[in-house]
XYZ file of C-alpha atoms in Angstrom:
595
model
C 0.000 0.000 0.000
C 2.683 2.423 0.378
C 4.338 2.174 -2.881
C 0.852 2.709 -4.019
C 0.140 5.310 -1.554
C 3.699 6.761 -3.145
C 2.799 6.511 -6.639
C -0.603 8.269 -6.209
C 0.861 11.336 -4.499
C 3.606 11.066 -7.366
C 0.925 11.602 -10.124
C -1.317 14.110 -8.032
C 1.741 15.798 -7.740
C 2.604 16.112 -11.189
C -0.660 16.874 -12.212
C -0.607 20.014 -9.943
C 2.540 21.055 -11.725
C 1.232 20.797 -14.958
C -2.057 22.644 -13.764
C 0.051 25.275 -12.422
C 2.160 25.448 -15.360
C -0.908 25.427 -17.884
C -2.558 28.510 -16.203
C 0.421 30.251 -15.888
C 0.808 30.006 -20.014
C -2.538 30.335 -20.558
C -2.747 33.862 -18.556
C 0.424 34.303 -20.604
C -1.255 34.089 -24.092
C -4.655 36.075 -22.656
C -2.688 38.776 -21.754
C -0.216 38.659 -24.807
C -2.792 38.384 -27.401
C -5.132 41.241 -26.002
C -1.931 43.484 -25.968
C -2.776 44.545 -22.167
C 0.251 45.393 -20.721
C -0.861 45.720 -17.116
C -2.384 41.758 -17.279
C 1.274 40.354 -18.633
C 3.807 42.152 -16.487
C 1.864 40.528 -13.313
C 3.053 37.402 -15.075
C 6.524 38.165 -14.501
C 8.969 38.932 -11.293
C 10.109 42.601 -11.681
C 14.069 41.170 -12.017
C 12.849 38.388 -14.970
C 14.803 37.852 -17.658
C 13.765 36.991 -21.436
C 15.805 35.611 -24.119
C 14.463 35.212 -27.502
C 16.402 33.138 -30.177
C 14.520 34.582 -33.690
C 11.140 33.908 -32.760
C 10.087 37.566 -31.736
C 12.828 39.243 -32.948
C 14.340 37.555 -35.597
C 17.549 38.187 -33.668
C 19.523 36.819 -30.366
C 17.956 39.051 -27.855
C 18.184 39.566 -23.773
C 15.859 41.590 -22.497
C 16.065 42.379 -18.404
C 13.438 43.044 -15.725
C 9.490 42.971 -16.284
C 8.729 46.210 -17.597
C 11.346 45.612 -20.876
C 10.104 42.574 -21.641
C 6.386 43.836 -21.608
C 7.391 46.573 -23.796
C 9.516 44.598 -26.422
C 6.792 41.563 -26.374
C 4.116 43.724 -27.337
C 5.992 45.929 -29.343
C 6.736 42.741 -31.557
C 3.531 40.755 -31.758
C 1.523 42.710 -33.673
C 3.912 41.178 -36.287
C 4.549 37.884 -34.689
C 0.858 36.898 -33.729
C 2.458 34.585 -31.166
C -0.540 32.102 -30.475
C -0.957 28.215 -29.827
C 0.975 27.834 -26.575
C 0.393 24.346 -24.996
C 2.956 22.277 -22.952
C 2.949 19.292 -25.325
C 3.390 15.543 -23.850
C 5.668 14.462 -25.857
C 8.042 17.403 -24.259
C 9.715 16.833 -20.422
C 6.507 17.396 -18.423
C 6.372 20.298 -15.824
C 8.988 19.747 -12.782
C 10.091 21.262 -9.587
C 13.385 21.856 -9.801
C 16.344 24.230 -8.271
C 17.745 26.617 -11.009
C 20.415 29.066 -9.405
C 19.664 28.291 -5.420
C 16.007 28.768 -6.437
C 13.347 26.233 -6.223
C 10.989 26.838 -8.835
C 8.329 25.105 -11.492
C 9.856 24.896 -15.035
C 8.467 23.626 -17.987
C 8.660 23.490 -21.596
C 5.784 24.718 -24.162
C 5.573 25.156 -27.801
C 3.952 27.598 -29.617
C 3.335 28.778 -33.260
C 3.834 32.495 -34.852
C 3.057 33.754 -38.233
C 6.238 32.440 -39.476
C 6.854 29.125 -37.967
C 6.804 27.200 -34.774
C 8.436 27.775 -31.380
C 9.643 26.010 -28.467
C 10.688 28.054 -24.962
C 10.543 27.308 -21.456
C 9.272 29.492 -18.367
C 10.172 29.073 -14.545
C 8.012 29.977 -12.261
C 7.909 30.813 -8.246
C 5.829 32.531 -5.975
C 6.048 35.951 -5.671
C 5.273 38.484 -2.679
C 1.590 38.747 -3.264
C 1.225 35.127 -3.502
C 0.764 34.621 -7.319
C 2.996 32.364 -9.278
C 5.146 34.547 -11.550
C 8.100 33.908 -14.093
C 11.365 34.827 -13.444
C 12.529 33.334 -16.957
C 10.833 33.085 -20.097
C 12.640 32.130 -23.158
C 10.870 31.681 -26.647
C 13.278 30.118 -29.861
C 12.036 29.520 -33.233
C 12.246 25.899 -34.177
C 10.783 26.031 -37.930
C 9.697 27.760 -40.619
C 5.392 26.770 -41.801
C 5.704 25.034 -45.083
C 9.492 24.872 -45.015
C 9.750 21.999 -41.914
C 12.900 20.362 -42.040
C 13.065 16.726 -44.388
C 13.270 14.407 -42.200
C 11.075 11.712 -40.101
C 7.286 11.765 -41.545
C 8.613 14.563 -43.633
C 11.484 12.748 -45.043
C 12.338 12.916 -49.213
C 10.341 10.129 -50.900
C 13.793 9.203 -53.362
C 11.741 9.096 -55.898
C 14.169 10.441 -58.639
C 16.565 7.841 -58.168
C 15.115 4.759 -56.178
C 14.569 1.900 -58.914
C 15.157 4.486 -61.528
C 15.372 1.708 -64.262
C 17.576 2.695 -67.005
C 17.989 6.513 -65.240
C 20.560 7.555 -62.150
C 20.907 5.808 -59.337
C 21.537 7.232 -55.777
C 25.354 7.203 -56.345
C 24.926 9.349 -59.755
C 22.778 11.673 -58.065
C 25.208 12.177 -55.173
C 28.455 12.461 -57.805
C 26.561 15.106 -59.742
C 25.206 17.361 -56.911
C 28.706 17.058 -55.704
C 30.240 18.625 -58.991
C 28.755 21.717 -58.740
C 29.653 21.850 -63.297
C 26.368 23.350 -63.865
C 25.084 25.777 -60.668
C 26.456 27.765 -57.713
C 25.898 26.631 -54.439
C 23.330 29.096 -52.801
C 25.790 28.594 -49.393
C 29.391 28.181 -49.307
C 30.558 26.714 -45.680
C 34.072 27.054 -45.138
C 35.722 24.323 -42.681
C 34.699 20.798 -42.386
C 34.629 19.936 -38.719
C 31.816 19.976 -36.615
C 30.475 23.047 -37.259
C 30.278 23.088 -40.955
C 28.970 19.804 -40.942
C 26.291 20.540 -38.678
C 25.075 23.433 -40.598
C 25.594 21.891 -43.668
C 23.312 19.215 -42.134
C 20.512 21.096 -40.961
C 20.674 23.462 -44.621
C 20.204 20.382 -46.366
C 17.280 19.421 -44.499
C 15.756 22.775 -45.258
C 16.537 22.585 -48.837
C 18.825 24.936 -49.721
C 22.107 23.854 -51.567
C 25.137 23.809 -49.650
C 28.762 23.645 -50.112
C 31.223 22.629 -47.368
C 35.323 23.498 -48.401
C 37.892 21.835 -46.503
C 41.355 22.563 -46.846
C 42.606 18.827 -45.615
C 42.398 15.783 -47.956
C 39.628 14.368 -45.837
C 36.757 15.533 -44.023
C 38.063 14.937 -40.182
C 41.821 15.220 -40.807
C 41.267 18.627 -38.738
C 40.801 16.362 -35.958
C 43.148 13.554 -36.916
C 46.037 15.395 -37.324
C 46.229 16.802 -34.075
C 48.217 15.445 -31.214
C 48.724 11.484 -31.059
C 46.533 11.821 -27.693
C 43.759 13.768 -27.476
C 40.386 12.969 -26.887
C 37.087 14.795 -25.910
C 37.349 16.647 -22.917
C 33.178 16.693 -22.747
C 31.670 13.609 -22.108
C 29.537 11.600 -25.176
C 25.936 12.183 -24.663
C 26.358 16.035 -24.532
C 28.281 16.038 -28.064
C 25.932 14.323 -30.780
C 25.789 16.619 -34.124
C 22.290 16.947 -35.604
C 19.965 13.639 -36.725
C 22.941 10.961 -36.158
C 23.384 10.349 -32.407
C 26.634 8.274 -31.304
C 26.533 4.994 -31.228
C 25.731 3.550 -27.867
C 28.924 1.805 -27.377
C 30.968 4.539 -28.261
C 33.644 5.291 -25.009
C 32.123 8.627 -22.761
C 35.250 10.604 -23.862
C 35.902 10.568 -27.780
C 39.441 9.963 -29.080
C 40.001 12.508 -32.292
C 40.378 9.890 -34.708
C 37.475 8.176 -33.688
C 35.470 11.413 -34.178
C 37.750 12.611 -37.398
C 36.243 8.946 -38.607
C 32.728 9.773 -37.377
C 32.851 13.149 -39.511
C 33.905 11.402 -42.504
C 31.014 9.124 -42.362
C 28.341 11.682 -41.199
C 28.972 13.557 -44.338
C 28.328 10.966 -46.348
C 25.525 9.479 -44.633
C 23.798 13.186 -44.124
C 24.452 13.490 -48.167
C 26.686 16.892 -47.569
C 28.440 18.336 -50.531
C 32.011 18.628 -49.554
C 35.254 19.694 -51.344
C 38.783 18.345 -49.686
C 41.933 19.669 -50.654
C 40.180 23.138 -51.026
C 41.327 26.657 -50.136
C 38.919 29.347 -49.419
C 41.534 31.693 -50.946
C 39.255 35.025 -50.937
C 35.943 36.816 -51.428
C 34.469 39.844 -52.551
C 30.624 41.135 -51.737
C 29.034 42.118 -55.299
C 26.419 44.286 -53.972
C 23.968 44.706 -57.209
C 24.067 40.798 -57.797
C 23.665 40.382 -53.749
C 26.168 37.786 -53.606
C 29.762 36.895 -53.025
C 32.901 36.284 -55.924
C 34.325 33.488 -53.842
C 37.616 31.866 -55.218
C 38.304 28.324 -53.582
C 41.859 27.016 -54.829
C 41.848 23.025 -55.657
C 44.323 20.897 -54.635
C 44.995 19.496 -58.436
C 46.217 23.305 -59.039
C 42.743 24.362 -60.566
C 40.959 27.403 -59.181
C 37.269 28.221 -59.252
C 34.901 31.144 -58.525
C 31.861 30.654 -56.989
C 28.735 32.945 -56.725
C 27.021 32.281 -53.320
C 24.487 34.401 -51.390
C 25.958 33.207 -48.088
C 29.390 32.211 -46.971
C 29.691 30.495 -43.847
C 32.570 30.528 -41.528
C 32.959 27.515 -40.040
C 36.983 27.369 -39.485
C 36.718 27.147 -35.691
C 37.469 29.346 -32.732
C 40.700 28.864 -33.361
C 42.056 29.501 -36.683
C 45.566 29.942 -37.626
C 48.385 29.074 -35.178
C 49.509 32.305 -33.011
C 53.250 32.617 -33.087
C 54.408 34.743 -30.228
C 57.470 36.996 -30.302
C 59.404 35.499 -28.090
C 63.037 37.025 -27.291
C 66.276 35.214 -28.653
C 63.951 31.974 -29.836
C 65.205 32.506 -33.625
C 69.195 31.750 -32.098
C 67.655 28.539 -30.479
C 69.093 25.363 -32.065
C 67.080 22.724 -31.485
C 63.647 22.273 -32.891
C 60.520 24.814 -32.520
C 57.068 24.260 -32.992
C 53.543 25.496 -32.303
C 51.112 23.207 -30.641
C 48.784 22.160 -34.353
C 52.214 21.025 -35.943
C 53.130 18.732 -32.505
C 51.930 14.960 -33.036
C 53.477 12.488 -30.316
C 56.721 12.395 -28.065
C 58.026 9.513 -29.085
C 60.952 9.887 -30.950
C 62.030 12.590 -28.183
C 62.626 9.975 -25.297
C 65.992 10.873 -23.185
C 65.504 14.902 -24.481
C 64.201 17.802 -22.949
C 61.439 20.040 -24.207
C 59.954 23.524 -22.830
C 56.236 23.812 -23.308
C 55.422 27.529 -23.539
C 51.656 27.601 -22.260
C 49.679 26.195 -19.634
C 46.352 25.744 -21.647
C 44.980 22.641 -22.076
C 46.868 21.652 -24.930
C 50.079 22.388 -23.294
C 48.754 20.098 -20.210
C 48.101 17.324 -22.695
C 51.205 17.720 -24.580
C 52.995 17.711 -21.616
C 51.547 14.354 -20.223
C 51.870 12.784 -23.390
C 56.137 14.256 -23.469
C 56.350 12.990 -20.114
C 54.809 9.469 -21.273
C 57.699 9.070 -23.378
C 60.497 9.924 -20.941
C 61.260 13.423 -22.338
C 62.187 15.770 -19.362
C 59.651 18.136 -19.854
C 59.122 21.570 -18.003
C 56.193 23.859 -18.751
C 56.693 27.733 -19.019
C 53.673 29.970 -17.474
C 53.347 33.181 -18.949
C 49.944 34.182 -17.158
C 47.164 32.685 -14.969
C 45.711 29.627 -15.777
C 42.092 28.093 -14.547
C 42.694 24.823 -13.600
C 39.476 22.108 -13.642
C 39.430 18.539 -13.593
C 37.479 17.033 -16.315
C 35.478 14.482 -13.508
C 33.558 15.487 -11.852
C 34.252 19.270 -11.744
C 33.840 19.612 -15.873
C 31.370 17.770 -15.746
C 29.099 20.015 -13.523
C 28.582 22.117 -16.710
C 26.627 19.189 -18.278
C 24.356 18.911 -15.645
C 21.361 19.855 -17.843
C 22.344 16.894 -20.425
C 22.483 14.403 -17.392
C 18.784 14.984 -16.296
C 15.932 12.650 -17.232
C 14.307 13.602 -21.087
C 15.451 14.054 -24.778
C 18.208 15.866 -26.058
C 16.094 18.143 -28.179
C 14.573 19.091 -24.658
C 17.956 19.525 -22.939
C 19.241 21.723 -25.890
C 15.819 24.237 -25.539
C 16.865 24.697 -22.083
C 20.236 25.170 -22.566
C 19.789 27.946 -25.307
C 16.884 29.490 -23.296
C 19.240 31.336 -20.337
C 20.433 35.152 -21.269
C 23.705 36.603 -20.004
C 23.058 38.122 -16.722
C 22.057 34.419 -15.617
C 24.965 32.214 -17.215
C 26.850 34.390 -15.035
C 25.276 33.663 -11.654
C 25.153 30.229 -12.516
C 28.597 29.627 -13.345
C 29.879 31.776 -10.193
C 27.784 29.329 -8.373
C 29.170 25.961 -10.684
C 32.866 27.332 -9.844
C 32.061 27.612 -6.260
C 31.331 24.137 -6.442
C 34.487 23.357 -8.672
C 36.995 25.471 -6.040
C 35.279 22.513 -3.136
C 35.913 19.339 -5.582
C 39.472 20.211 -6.881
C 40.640 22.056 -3.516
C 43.689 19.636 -3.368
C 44.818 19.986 -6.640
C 44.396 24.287 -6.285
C 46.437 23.885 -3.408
C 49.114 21.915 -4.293
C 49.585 23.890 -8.067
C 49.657 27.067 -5.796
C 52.328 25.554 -3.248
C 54.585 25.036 -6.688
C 54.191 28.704 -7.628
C 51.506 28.310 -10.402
C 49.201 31.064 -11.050
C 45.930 30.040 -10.666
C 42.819 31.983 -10.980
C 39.170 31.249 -11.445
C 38.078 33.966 -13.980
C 37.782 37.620 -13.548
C 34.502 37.337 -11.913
C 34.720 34.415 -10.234
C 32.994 32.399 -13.502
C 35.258 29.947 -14.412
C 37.345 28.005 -17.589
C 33.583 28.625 -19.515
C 33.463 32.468 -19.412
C 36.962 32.358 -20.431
C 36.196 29.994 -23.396
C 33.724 32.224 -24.653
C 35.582 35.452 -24.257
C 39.115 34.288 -25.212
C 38.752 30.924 -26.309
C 41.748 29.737 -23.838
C 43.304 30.583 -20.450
C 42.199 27.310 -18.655
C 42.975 23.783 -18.852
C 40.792 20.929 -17.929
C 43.422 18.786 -16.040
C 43.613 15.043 -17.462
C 46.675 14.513 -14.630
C 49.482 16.563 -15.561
C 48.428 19.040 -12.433
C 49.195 16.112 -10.244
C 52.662 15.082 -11.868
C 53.340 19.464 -11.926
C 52.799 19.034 -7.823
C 55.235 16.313 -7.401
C 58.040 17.965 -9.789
C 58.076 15.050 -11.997
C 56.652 17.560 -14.760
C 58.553 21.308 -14.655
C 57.335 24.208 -14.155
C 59.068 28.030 -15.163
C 57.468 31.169 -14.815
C 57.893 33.163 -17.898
C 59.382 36.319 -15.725
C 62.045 34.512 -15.097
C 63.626 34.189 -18.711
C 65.678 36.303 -19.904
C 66.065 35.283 -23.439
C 66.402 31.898 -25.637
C 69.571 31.099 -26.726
C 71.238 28.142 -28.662
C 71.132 25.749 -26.068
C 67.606 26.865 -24.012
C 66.152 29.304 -21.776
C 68.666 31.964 -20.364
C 67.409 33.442 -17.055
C 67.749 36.121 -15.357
C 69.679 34.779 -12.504
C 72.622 33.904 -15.117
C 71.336 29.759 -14.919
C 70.611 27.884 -18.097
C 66.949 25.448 -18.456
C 68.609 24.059 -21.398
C 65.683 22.223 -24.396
C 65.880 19.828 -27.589
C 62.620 20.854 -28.284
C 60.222 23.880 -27.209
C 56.691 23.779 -28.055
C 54.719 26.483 -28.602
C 50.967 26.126 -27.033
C 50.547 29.866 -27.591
C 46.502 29.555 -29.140
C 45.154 30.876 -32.396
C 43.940 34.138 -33.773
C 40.029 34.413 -33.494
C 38.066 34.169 -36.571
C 38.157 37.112 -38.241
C 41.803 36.275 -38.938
C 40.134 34.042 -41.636
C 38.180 37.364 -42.914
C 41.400 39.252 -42.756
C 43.545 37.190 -45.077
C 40.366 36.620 -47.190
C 38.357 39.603 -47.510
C 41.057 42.195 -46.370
C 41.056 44.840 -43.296
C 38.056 46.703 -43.811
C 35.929 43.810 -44.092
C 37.547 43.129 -40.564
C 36.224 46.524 -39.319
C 33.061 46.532 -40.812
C 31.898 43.248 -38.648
C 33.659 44.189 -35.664
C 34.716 41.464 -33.675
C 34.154 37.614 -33.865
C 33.374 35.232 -31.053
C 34.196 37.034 -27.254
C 31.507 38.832 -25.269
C 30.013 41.546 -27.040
C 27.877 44.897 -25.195
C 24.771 42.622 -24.663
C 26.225 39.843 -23.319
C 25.975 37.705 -26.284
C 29.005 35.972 -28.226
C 29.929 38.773 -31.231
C 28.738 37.722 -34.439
C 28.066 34.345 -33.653
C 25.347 32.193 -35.001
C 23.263 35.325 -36.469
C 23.339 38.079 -39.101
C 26.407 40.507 -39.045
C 27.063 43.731 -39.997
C 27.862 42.545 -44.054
C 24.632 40.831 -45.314
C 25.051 37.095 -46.395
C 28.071 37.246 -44.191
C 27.947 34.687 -41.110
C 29.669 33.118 -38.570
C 29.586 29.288 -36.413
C 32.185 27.593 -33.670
C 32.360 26.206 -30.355
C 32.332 22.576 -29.239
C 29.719 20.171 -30.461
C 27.003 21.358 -28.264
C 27.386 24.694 -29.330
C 27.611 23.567 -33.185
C 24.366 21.275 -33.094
C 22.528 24.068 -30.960
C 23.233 27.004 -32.313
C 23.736 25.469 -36.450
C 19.593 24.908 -36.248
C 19.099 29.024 -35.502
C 21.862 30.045 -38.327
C 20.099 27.869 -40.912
C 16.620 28.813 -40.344
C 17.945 32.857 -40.935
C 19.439 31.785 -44.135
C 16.690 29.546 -45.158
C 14.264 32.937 -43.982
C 16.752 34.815 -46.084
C 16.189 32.659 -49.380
C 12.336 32.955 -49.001
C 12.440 36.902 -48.403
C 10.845 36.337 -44.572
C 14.091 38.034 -42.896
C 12.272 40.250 -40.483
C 14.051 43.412 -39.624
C 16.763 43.430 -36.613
C-alpha cells in the first residue's frame, strides 16, 4: 500500500505542476494576445529575464526586468501573432526543480507564430503577493510553416533515383550534386569539422544547396592530425551533431580519430556536398548581384569562382596558429614548434622540451612528453584556470544528465540570457573550487598562477571570451605538484639562446625541443587574409563577449549581409547550427524580419 500510496501522491503531484504550469501560459497568451500590458507584467517577477532566439525578434535578444520585456513583447507581436501555446506531452513534463539556489516550477511549451513554430521554457515561483510569476521566459524559433525540415514523416520520398530503371541511381545523383559543373551553391561553408557539418546538415534538411570546403584531404583530418593523444574533454551524450546520435557503445570521452572517422562518415551518410583539398583563398561582396565572388583554390592546381548568397565561416574558434614573439627563440638550435604542428613524443625519449603555455593543450602535450620519458618543463606566462574534467567539468553538463530528450535539454540550454549564465557559473565554480581544492592547493604551493576567472565564472566564461586561459586537467596538475613535470614562470627568462632558456639569474633550463601552445587568432583572422582589413572593421569582432552579453557575431546576421559566422564545441555547433540555418533559409524565401 505504500508504494501505491507513493505513486498516487507522485501523479497528483505532477498533475498540480502541470495545472500550475498550464494557467500560468494560458494567462500568458490572454494577456499577450489582447496586448494589455498591465495583465502580462503581473506574469513576470520585476528582475525576470527573457531571451528570444529569432522567434520575436528575428535576432539573439536579452531583455532584463518585467517592464522591458512587456514593452519589447508587445511591441513585436503585432507582427509575430504569437498564439498556440500548450505544454505538449511528448516534451519533459512540468517539474520542480532548483535553477540558481532557487526552487521553482519549469516547464517546456511550444507555440506557433506567423512564421513558424516555437519552443521556450518558463520558470516559475511565488512571488510576494502570492501569485505564481516567471522569473525566466525564453521563446526560440524551431521552424519555418511550409518549409519543416526533411526528415522523419517529412522525409524525401527518393523518388528520382530509387529503382530508376535505365535513369541515375543514388550514387549518380550524389556524384553530380557534388560537382557543382552546372550551378552555384546558394551557401558556401568554409571548414569541415563539426560546425560546418552541422550546418551543412541542418541546410540540407531545409533545402537549400550547400557547399562545405575543406582545406585537408579528408573531411576529419582537422581532428586527426592533431596530437597522437587527445580525446574529448566533454563527455559523449552532450556532443551528438544533428539527426545521427553516437553509437551507444561509443567510449564517454571521444578519441580525435574516432570522431575525425565519425565526420567522414556523417557527411556521407547526411548526403553533404564537400570539397577536400580546397582553399577558401578570398571573397568579394558584389552588392547589385547580392552575392559573393568566392575563389576556392583546388588541390589538383585548378581554381574556381563561386557565386554564393551566403558564406559560412565555419573554421573554428581557433584559426591559424599564433606565433608569439618570443626574445632570442630565432638563435635557439634545437627544434621549434607550435602546438597544431606537434603529433606524439616519441621519438624525443631521453631529451628535454619547454612547453610555452599552460592551456589545455600544453597540459596534454605535456603528459603525453612525459609518457615518453622526455624531461619536460612547462613555461607559465599568465594565470591559468585549472578544472578537472570528472567530476568538476562535468558540472557544466548537468542539464544533459537529467531525465528527457536531447532536443529538450538543448531548448533549455539555449533558453538562459547573459546576466544568468553568469550567476550560474559563479555558483558551478564555487562548487568546482570545493571538488578540486587539493589539486588548487598543491599547483599554488609550486608557484603556479591560478585563478578562477575575472569574476569568479570559471574556464567557460573564459572559453567564450578568449577561447583559452584554462585547462581541464587530465593529470598533468598532479605530476606538476610532485616535480616530476617542470614548471618556469615566464618572468624569469631572460632570453632563448642556442642551447635553451637563459634566465635572469645567469642559470641555463637548457631544451631539444620547445613547443609552442601559444593559441590561435580568433576568426576574423580568416576574414582578414580573405576579404582584407576593412571587411575586418566593418563586422567588428568575432566570437568574445560583445555589449549585450551575447558571443559577437556568432550564429546570427552581421554587420555585411550574407556574411555569417559558427564555432564552439559540439554542443554549441548542433545548438546554435539549427538558428543560423533557419535565418538563411528565412533569407532565401524573403521572410528576414528586420533586426
Amino acid at each position: 500500500m505504500d508504494t501505491e500510496d507513493d505513486g498516487l501522491q507522485e501523479q497528483r503531484a505532477a498533475l498540480e505542476l502541470r495545472r500550475v504550469a498550464a494557467g500560468w501560459l494560458a494567462g500568458f497568451e490572454a494577456a499577450l494576445a489582447s496586448g494589455d500590458a498591465t495583465a502580462l507584467g503581473r506574469m513576470f517577477h520585476a528582475d525576470a529575464h527573457w531571451r528570444d532566439v529569432l522567434a520575436f525578434t528575428w535576432h539573439v535578444t536579452p531583455v532584463a526586468g518585467a517592464d522591458a520585456i512587456v514593452q519589447r513583447l508587445l511591441a513585436e507581436q503585432g507582427r509575430v501573432r504569437a498564439r498556440g501555446f500548450v505544454l505538449p506531452a511528448e516534451r519533459r513534463a512540468p517539474r520542480l526543480v532548483t535553477r540558481l539556489g532557487t526552487r521553482c516550477i519549469e516547464a517546456l511549451y511550444e507555440f506557433s507564430t506567423a512564421i513558424g513554430g516555437g519552443a521556450g521554457i518558463f520558470r516559475l515561483s511565488e512571488a510576494e503577493d502570492g501569485l505564481m510569476k516567471a522569473w525566466l521566459l525564453s521563446t526560440t524559433l524551431q521552424s519555418i510553416t511550409g518549409h519543416e525540415e526533411r526528415i522523419g514523416a517529412n522525409r524525401p520520398s527518393g523518388s528520382a533515383y530509387s529503382r530508376n530503371f535505365g535513369g541515375d541511381n543514388w550514387a549518380d545523383v550524389r556524384r553530380k550534386a557534388a560537382a557543382y559543373e552546372d550551378r552555384d551553391p546558394a551557401v558556401l561553408v568554409v571548414g569541415g569539422a563539426q560546425a560546418g557539418l552541422a550546418v551543412a546538415a541542418r541546410l540540407n534538411r531545409l533545402g537549400v544547396d550547400t557547399l562545405v570546403v575543406e582545406k585537408w584531404p579528408r573531411i576529419g583530418d582537422s581532428w586527426r592530425k592533431r596530437y597522437h593523444s587527445l580525446a574529448l574533454h566533454n563527455s559523449i551524450h552532450i556532443n551528438h551533431l544533428p539527426y545521427m546520435p553516437f553509437p551507444p557503445s561509443w567510449p564517454t570521452y571521444i578519441p580525435k580519430d574516432m570522431l575525425g572517422n565519425w565526420f567522414e562518415f556523417y557527411a556521407d551518410a547526411m548526403e553533404i556536398n564537400c570539397w577536400t583539398d580546397t582553399e577558401f583563398a578570398g571573397a568579394e561582396w558584389d552588392g547589385p548581384a547580392q552575392c559573393w565572388n568566392a575563389r576556392l583554390k583546388r588541390g589538383d592546381g585548378s581554381e574556381r569562382v563561386m557565386r554564393p548568397r551566403h558564406i559560412v565561416c565555419a573554421n573554428g574558434v581557433s584559426s591559424y596558429p599564433m606565433m608569439p614573439d618570443v626574445p632570442g627563440l630565432d638563435a635557439f638550435q634545437g627544434t621549434v614548434m607550435h602546438s597544431e604542428g606537434f603529433d606524439s613524443g616519441a621519438g624525443w625519449g631521453g631529451k628535454r622540451a619547454l612547453i610555452l603555455g599552460t592551456g589545455s593543450s600544453a597540459n596534454d602535450m605535456a603528459l603525453d612528453l612525459h609518457s615518453h620519458g622526455v624531461h619536460t618543463t612547462m613555461i607559465q606566462r599568465g594565470s591559468t584556470t585549472v578544472v578537472s574534467i570528472n567530476p568538476s567539468a562535468r558540472l557544466n553538463e548537468a542539464v544533459w544528465d537529467e531525465p528527457g530528450t536531447m532536443e529538450d535539454a538543448d531548448v533549455i540550454a539555449s533558453s538562459v540570457p547573459p546576466p544568468l549564465v553568469l550567476r550560474n557559473y559563479r555558483a558551478v565554480v564555487k562548487r568546482m573550487m570545493e571538488l578540486d581544492r587539493e589539486i588548487v592547493e598543491g599547483l599554488r604551493r609550486i608557484g603556479f598562477k591560478h585563478d578562477i576567472g575575472e569574476d569568479e565564472t570559471g574556464h567557460q566564461m573564459k572559453y567564450f571570451r578568449r577561447g583559452g586561459g584554462y585547462n581541464l586537467d587530465a593529470g598533468s596538475s598532479e605530476l606538476l605538484i610532485k616535480g616530476e613535470i617542470g614548471l618556469l614562470q615566464y618572468d624569469r627568462i631572460e632570453r632563448f639562446v642556442a642551447e635553451g632558456a637563459l634566465l635572469h639569474d645567469g642559470s641555463l633550463v637548457p631544451a631539444d625541443l620547445v613547443l609552442l601552445a601559444t593559441g590561435y587568432y580568433p576568426q576574423q583572422e580568416l576574414i582578414r587574409r580573405s576579404m582584407g582589413e576593412a571587411m575586418v572593421e566593418r563586422i567588428g569582432p568575432v566570437w568574445g563577449i560583445g555589449p549585450d552579453g551575447e558571443l559577437n557575431n556568432m550564429y546570427k546576421r552581421t554587420p555585411q549581409q550574407g556574411l555569417w559566422f559558427i564555432a564552439g564545441g559540439l554542443p554549441q555547433c548542433r545548438i546554435n547550427s539549427k538558428f543560423l540555418a533557419l535565418q538563411i533559409k528565412a533569407m532565401e524565401l524573403g521572410q528576414l524580419g528586420p533586426l
